């Protein structure tokens, strides 16, 4: 019996998850397939009933269902509850479905792979959407001293700070503010959690004001080589891109589905060898 995993979302423009998970299934001789399942909101209940079947290992969830999927699960793990979103889940042998969030753990695994230590230091996250919440929670959970969240729409930065204030010190700020400039000057890690670099050819902050020891982390993975990644590397700073986070969060989910870990190299190689069909998939 071929086992199954599906990613639900709408629209599903990108095939990165299918490419890397199917490569890992093949590399480990597992008879399973990862499929993309674009569905409407009215199909969520039917999908999650199907995913309880014997042939299912688990599922992935992307926009716009990272919150609404939670209503269809039997259990949601603590990190996903804190963040307010699931992006993956596993089917247990009794057919129950457990949701969790690998954006947070994948982000921290990618940070750890750089060797930069962030615990006890300050962090800056630019952006206040869904990815920002996962990253801010992950940084607080990893023991950073404080996170400054800066956003184009300041109200959304305030919402993130309020949502996560029980997990540590989170300060909101507008872009171009003195508070952001000050925090950038002493941060151990600065994260781009906006779509800048993907939808625009701009950088979300000025890398020249960062300490020499700072890690610059760009969540954008299409393209992996954003203007921010290029300018931080040109300054000689430690850099991590969104492709590494995508791979690391995939590795964590894959281990939950199969019990097999250490698949990051297979997944990364598959993505690097893959030639996307269209500009939006790159
Ligand atoms: P989202 O919820 O749509 O939030 C987008 C954010 O970008 C908001 O803070 C928005 O500010 C800001 N923004 C958009 N255009 C801007 C501009 N021109 N100038 C300044 N700010 C701008 O998106 P998301 O789901 O959080 O995702 C954010 C990024 O992370 C995306 O590029 C996504 O692909 C990436 N991501 C990567 C991974 C990975 O594994 N590598 C995982 C998740 C997400 P306003 O609030 O002012 O609109």
PDB file of N, CA, C and O in Angstrom, residues 226-266:
ATOM      1  N   UNK A 226      18.441  36.700  -2.206  1.00  0.00           N
ATOM      2  CA  UNK A 226      17.755  38.001  -2.225  1.00  0.00           C
ATOM      3  C   UNK A 226      18.769  39.146  -2.129  1.00  0.00           C
ATOM      4  O   UNK A 226      19.921  38.931  -1.750  1.00  0.00           O
ATOM      5  N   UNK A 227      18.322  40.389  -2.388  1.00  0.00           N
ATOM      6  CA  UNK A 227      19.221  41.526  -2.191  1.00  0.00           C
ATOM      7  C   UNK A 227      19.745  41.593  -0.744  1.00  0.00           C
ATOM      8  O   UNK A 227      20.899  41.960  -0.521  1.00  0.00           O
ATOM      9  N   UNK A 228      18.923  41.197   0.231  1.00  0.00           N
ATOM     10  CA  UNK A 228      19.384  41.206   1.632  1.00  0.00           C
ATOM     11  C   UNK A 228      20.495  40.185   1.844  1.00  0.00           C
ATOM     12  O   UNK A 228      21.522  40.490   2.465  1.00  0.00           O
ATOM     13  N   UNK A 229      20.290  38.955   1.357  1.00  0.00           N
ATOM     14  CA  UNK A 229      21.304  37.902   1.498  1.00  0.00           C
ATOM     15  C   UNK A 229      22.610  38.362   0.839  1.00  0.00           C
ATOM     16  O   UNK A 229      23.696  38.220   1.412  1.00  0.00           O
ATOM     17  N   UNK A 230      22.490  38.966  -0.339  1.00  0.00           N
ATOM     18  CA  UNK A 230      23.699  39.403  -1.053  1.00  0.00           C
ATOM     19  C   UNK A 230      24.408  40.530  -0.307  1.00  0.00           C
ATOM     20  O   UNK A 230      25.627  40.527  -0.173  1.00  0.00           O
ATOM     21  N   UNK A 231      23.640  41.494   0.219  1.00  0.00           N
ATOM     22  CA  UNK A 231      24.306  42.635   0.874  1.00  0.00           C
ATOM     23  C   UNK A 231      24.917  42.217   2.210  1.00  0.00           C
ATOM     24  O   UNK A 231      25.985  42.691   2.589  1.00  0.00           O
ATOM     25  N   UNK A 232      24.258  41.284   2.937  1.00  0.00           N
ATOM     26  CA  UNK A 232      24.826  40.821   4.207  1.00  0.00           C
ATOM     27  C   UNK A 232      26.101  40.011   3.954  1.00  0.00           C
ATOM     28  O   UNK A 232      27.098  40.169   4.666  1.00  0.00           O
ATOM     29  N   UNK A 233      26.079  39.165   2.928  1.00  0.00           N
ATOM     30  CA  UNK A 233      27.270  38.368   2.606  1.00  0.00           C
ATOM     31  C   UNK A 233      28.410  39.284   2.153  1.00  0.00           C
ATOM     32  O   UNK A 233      29.571  39.073   2.525  1.00  0.00           O
ATOM     33  N   UNK A 234      28.067  40.329   1.382  1.00  0.00           N
ATOM     34  CA  UNK A 234      29.104  41.250   0.908  1.00  0.00           C
ATOM     35  C   UNK A 234      29.770  41.971   2.077  1.00  0.00           C
ATOM     36  O   UNK A 234      30.952  42.314   2.013  1.00  0.00           O
ATOM     37  N   UNK A 235      28.998  42.180   3.168  1.00  0.00           N
ATOM     38  CA  UNK A 235      29.598  42.818   4.359  1.00  0.00           C
ATOM     39  C   UNK A 235      30.344  41.819   5.234  1.00  0.00           C
ATOM     40  O   UNK A 235      30.935  42.168   6.244  1.00  0.00           O
ATOM     41  N   UNK A 236      30.303  40.552   4.874  1.00  0.00           N
ATOM     42  CA  UNK A 236      31.017  39.529   5.638  1.00  0.00           C
ATOM     43  C   UNK A 236      30.261  39.032   6.852  1.00  0.00           C
ATOM     44  O   UNK A 236      30.852  38.402   7.743  1.00  0.00           O
ATOM     45  N   UNK A 237      28.951  39.296   6.923  1.00  0.00           N
ATOM     46  CA  UNK A 237      28.145  38.832   8.057  1.00  0.00           C
ATOM     47  C   UNK A 237      27.740  37.378   7.868  1.00  0.00           C
ATOM     48  O   UNK A 237      27.696  36.878   6.744  1.00  0.00           O
ATOM     49  N   UNK A 238      27.426  36.685   8.967  1.00  0.00           N
ATOM     50  CA  UNK A 238      26.847  35.344   8.874  1.00  0.00           C
ATOM     51  C   UNK A 238      25.449  35.485   8.266  1.00  0.00           C
ATOM     52  O   UNK A 238      24.693  36.401   8.636  1.00  0.00           O
ATOM     53  N   UNK A 239      25.114  34.599   7.348  1.00  0.00           N
ATOM     54  CA  UNK A 239      23.835  34.701   6.623  1.00  0.00           C
ATOM     55  C   UNK A 239      23.165  33.333   6.541  1.00  0.00           C
ATOM     56  O   UNK A 239      23.838  32.320   6.363  1.00  0.00           O
ATOM     57  N   UNK A 240      21.841  33.333   6.658  1.00  0.00           N
ATOM     58  CA  UNK A 240      21.086  32.109   6.419  1.00  0.00           C
ATOM     59  C   UNK A 240      19.882  32.485   5.557  1.00  0.00           C
ATOM     60  O   UNK A 240      19.272  33.534   5.773  1.00  0.00           O
ATOM     61  N   UNK A 241      19.537  31.657   4.576  1.00  0.00           N
ATOM     62  CA  UNK A 241      18.398  32.011   3.719  1.00  0.00           C
ATOM     63  C   UNK A 241      17.187  31.112   3.961  1.00  0.00           C
ATOM     64  O   UNK A 241      17.246  30.128   4.701  1.00  0.00           O
ATOM     65  N   UNK A 242      16.085  31.483   3.340  1.00  0.00           N
ATOM     66  CA  UNK A 242      14.821  30.792   3.584  1.00  0.00           C
ATOM     67  C   UNK A 242      14.812  29.357   3.086  1.00  0.00           C
ATOM     68  O   UNK A 242      14.041  28.528   3.565  1.00  0.00           O
ATOM     69  N   UNK A 243      15.664  29.059   2.114  1.00  0.00           N
ATOM     70  CA  UNK A 243      15.730  27.686   1.602  1.00  0.00           C
ATOM     71  C   UNK A 243      16.197  26.742   2.709  1.00  0.00           C
ATOM     72  O   UNK A 243      15.695  25.621   2.834  1.00  0.00           O
ATOM     73  N   UNK A 244      17.146  27.193   3.526  1.00  0.00           N
ATOM     74  CA  UNK A 244      17.641  26.346   4.605  1.00  0.00           C
ATOM     75  C   UNK A 244      16.542  26.106   5.646  1.00  0.00           C
ATOM     76  O   UNK A 244      16.387  25.003   6.171  1.00  0.00           O
ATOM     77  N   UNK A 245      15.749  27.144   5.932  1.00  0.00           N
ATOM     78  CA  UNK A 245      14.622  26.954   6.871  1.00  0.00           C
ATOM     79  C   UNK A 245      13.598  25.988   6.289  1.00  0.00           C
ATOM     80  O   UNK A 245      13.078  25.119   6.997  1.00  0.00           O
ATOM     81  N   UNK A 246      13.329  26.120   5.001  1.00  0.00           N
ATOM     82  CA  UNK A 246      12.365  25.224   4.347  1.00  0.00           C
ATOM     83  C   UNK A 246      12.827  23.767   4.464  1.00  0.00           C
ATOM     84  O   UNK A 246      12.038  22.871   4.796  1.00  0.00           O
ATOM     85  N   UNK A 247      14.105  23.549   4.206  1.00  0.00           N
ATOM     86  CA  UNK A 247      14.665  22.195   4.281  1.00  0.00           C
ATOM     87  C   UNK A 247      14.619  21.676   5.723  1.00  0.00           C
ATOM     88  O   UNK A 247      14.219  20.533   5.965  1.00  0.00           O
ATOM     89  N   UNK A 248      15.017  22.509   6.666  1.00  0.00           N
ATOM     90  CA  UNK A 248      15.075  22.047   8.068  1.00  0.00           C
ATOM     91  C   UNK A 248      13.675  21.756   8.616  1.00  0.00           C
ATOM     92  O   UNK A 248      13.484  20.800   9.361  1.00  0.00           O
ATOM     93  N   UNK A 249      12.688  22.585   8.249  1.00  0.00           N
ATOM     94  CA  UNK A 249      11.341  22.298   8.752  1.00  0.00           C
ATOM     95  C   UNK A 249      10.792  21.041   8.073  1.00  0.00           C
ATOM     96  O   UNK A 249      10.080  20.245   8.690  1.00  0.00           O
ATOM     97  N   UNK A 250      11.202  20.817   6.811  1.00  0.00           N
ATOM     98  CA  UNK A 250      10.795  19.596   6.111  1.00  0.00           C
ATOM     99  C   UNK A 250      11.418  18.364   6.751  1.00  0.00           C
ATOM    100  O   UNK A 250      10.763  17.320   6.902  1.00  0.00           O
ATOM    101  N   UNK A 251      12.666  18.475   7.133  1.00  0.00           N
ATOM    102  CA  UNK A 251      13.368  17.360   7.790  1.00  0.00           C
ATOM    103  C   UNK A 251      12.658  16.962   9.097  1.00  0.00           C
ATOM    104  O   UNK A 251      12.469  15.769   9.386  1.00  0.00           O
ATOM    105  N   UNK A 252      12.225  17.969   9.852  1.00  0.00           N
ATOM    106  CA  UNK A 252      11.548  17.695  11.132  1.00  0.00           C
ATOM    107  C   UNK A 252      10.201  17.012  10.887  1.00  0.00           C
ATOM    108  O   UNK A 252       9.846  16.027  11.543  1.00  0.00           O
ATOM    109  N   UNK A 253       9.437  17.504   9.905  1.00  0.00           N
ATOM    110  CA  UNK A 253       8.136  16.890   9.590  1.00  0.00           C
ATOM    111  C   UNK A 253       8.326  15.461   9.096  1.00  0.00           C
ATOM    112  O   UNK A 253       7.602  14.548   9.504  1.00  0.00           O
ATOM    113  N   UNK A 254       9.313  15.259   8.227  1.00  0.00           N
ATOM    114  CA  UNK A 254       9.563  13.927   7.651  1.00  0.00           C
ATOM    115  C   UNK A 254       9.868  12.914   8.757  1.00  0.00           C
ATOM    116  O   UNK A 254       9.394  11.774   8.723  1.00  0.00           O
ATOM    117  N   UNK A 255      10.618  13.347   9.744  1.00  0.00           N
ATOM    118  CA  UNK A 255      10.949  12.436  10.853  1.00  0.00           C
ATOM    119  C   UNK A 255       9.695  12.088  11.663  1.00  0.00           C
ATOM    120  O   UNK A 255       9.538  10.948  12.118  1.00  0.00           O
ATOM    121  N   UNK A 256       8.786  13.057  11.790  1.00  0.00           N
ATOM    122  CA  UNK A 256       7.536  12.770  12.513  1.00  0.00           C
ATOM    123  C   UNK A 256       6.675  11.759  11.736  1.00  0.00           C
ATOM    124  O   UNK A 256       5.961  10.964  12.318  1.00  0.00           O
ATOM    125  N   UNK A 257       6.727  11.813  10.417  1.00  0.00           N
ATOM    126  CA  UNK A 257       5.896  10.907   9.602  1.00  0.00           C
ATOM    127  C   UNK A 257       6.494   9.508   9.495  1.00  0.00           C
ATOM    128  O   UNK A 257       5.772   8.525   9.408  1.00  0.00           O
ATOM    129  N   UNK A 258       7.841   9.430   9.462  1.00  0.00           N
ATOM    130  CA  UNK A 258       8.493   8.153   9.112  1.00  0.00           C
ATOM    131  C   UNK A 258       9.413   7.611  10.192  1.00  0.00           C
ATOM    132  O   UNK A 258       9.833   6.453  10.098  1.00  0.00           O
ATOM    133  N   UNK A 259       9.804   8.430  11.165  1.00  0.00           N
ATOM    134  CA  UNK A 259      10.798   8.010  12.156  1.00  0.00           C
ATOM    135  C   UNK A 259      12.218   8.150  11.637  1.00  0.00           C
ATOM    136  O   UNK A 259      13.176   7.835  12.346  1.00  0.00           O
ATOM    137  N   UNK A 260      12.383   8.619  10.410  1.00  0.00           N
ATOM    138  CA  UNK A 260      13.720   8.739   9.817  1.00  0.00           C
ATOM    139  C   UNK A 260      14.174  10.201   9.858  1.00  0.00           C
ATOM    140  O   UNK A 260      13.488  11.085   9.328  1.00  0.00           O
ATOM    141  N   UNK A 261      15.338  10.425  10.478  1.00  0.00           N
ATOM    142  CA  UNK A 261      15.876  11.788  10.584  1.00  0.00           C
ATOM    143  C   UNK A 261      17.039  12.010   9.632  1.00  0.00           C
ATOM    144  O   UNK A 261      17.333  11.167   8.772  1.00  0.00           O
ATOM    145  N   UNK A 262      17.682  13.159   9.790  1.00  0.00           N
ATOM    146  CA  UNK A 262      18.886  13.512   9.002  1.00  0.00           C
ATOM    147  C   UNK A 262      18.645  13.451   7.492  1.00  0.00           C
ATOM    148  O   UNK A 262      19.471  12.906   6.740  1.00  0.00           O
ATOM    149  N   UNK A 263      17.527  13.977   7.030  1.00  0.00           N
ATOM    150  CA  UNK A 263      17.226  13.979   5.592  1.00  0.00           C
ATOM    151  C   UNK A 263      17.507  15.342   4.939  1.00  0.00           C
ATOM    152  O   UNK A 263      17.212  15.525   3.755  1.00  0.00           O
ATOM    153  N   UNK A 264      18.068  16.290   5.701  1.00  0.00           N
ATOM    154  CA  UNK A 264      18.262  17.647   5.151  1.00  0.00           C
ATOM    155  C   UNK A 264      19.134  17.632   3.895  1.00  0.00           C
ATOM    156  O   UNK A 264      18.836  18.342   2.928  1.00  0.00           O
ATOM    157  N   UNK A 265      20.198  16.822   3.888  1.00  0.00           N
ATOM    158  CA  UNK A 265      21.097  16.839   2.725  1.00  0.00           C
ATOM    159  C   UNK A 265      20.382  16.337   1.461  1.00  0.00           C
ATOM    160  O   UNK A 265      20.518  16.923   0.383  1.00  0.00           O
ATOM    161  N   UNK A 266      19.601  15.252   1.612  1.00  0.00           N
ATOM    162  CA  UNK A 266      18.851  14.717   0.462  1.00  0.00           C
ATOM    163  C   UNK A 266      17.870  15.765  -0.050  1.00  0.00           C
ATOM    164  O   UNK A 266      17.733  15.991  -1.257  1.00  0.00           O
TER     165      UNK A 266
END
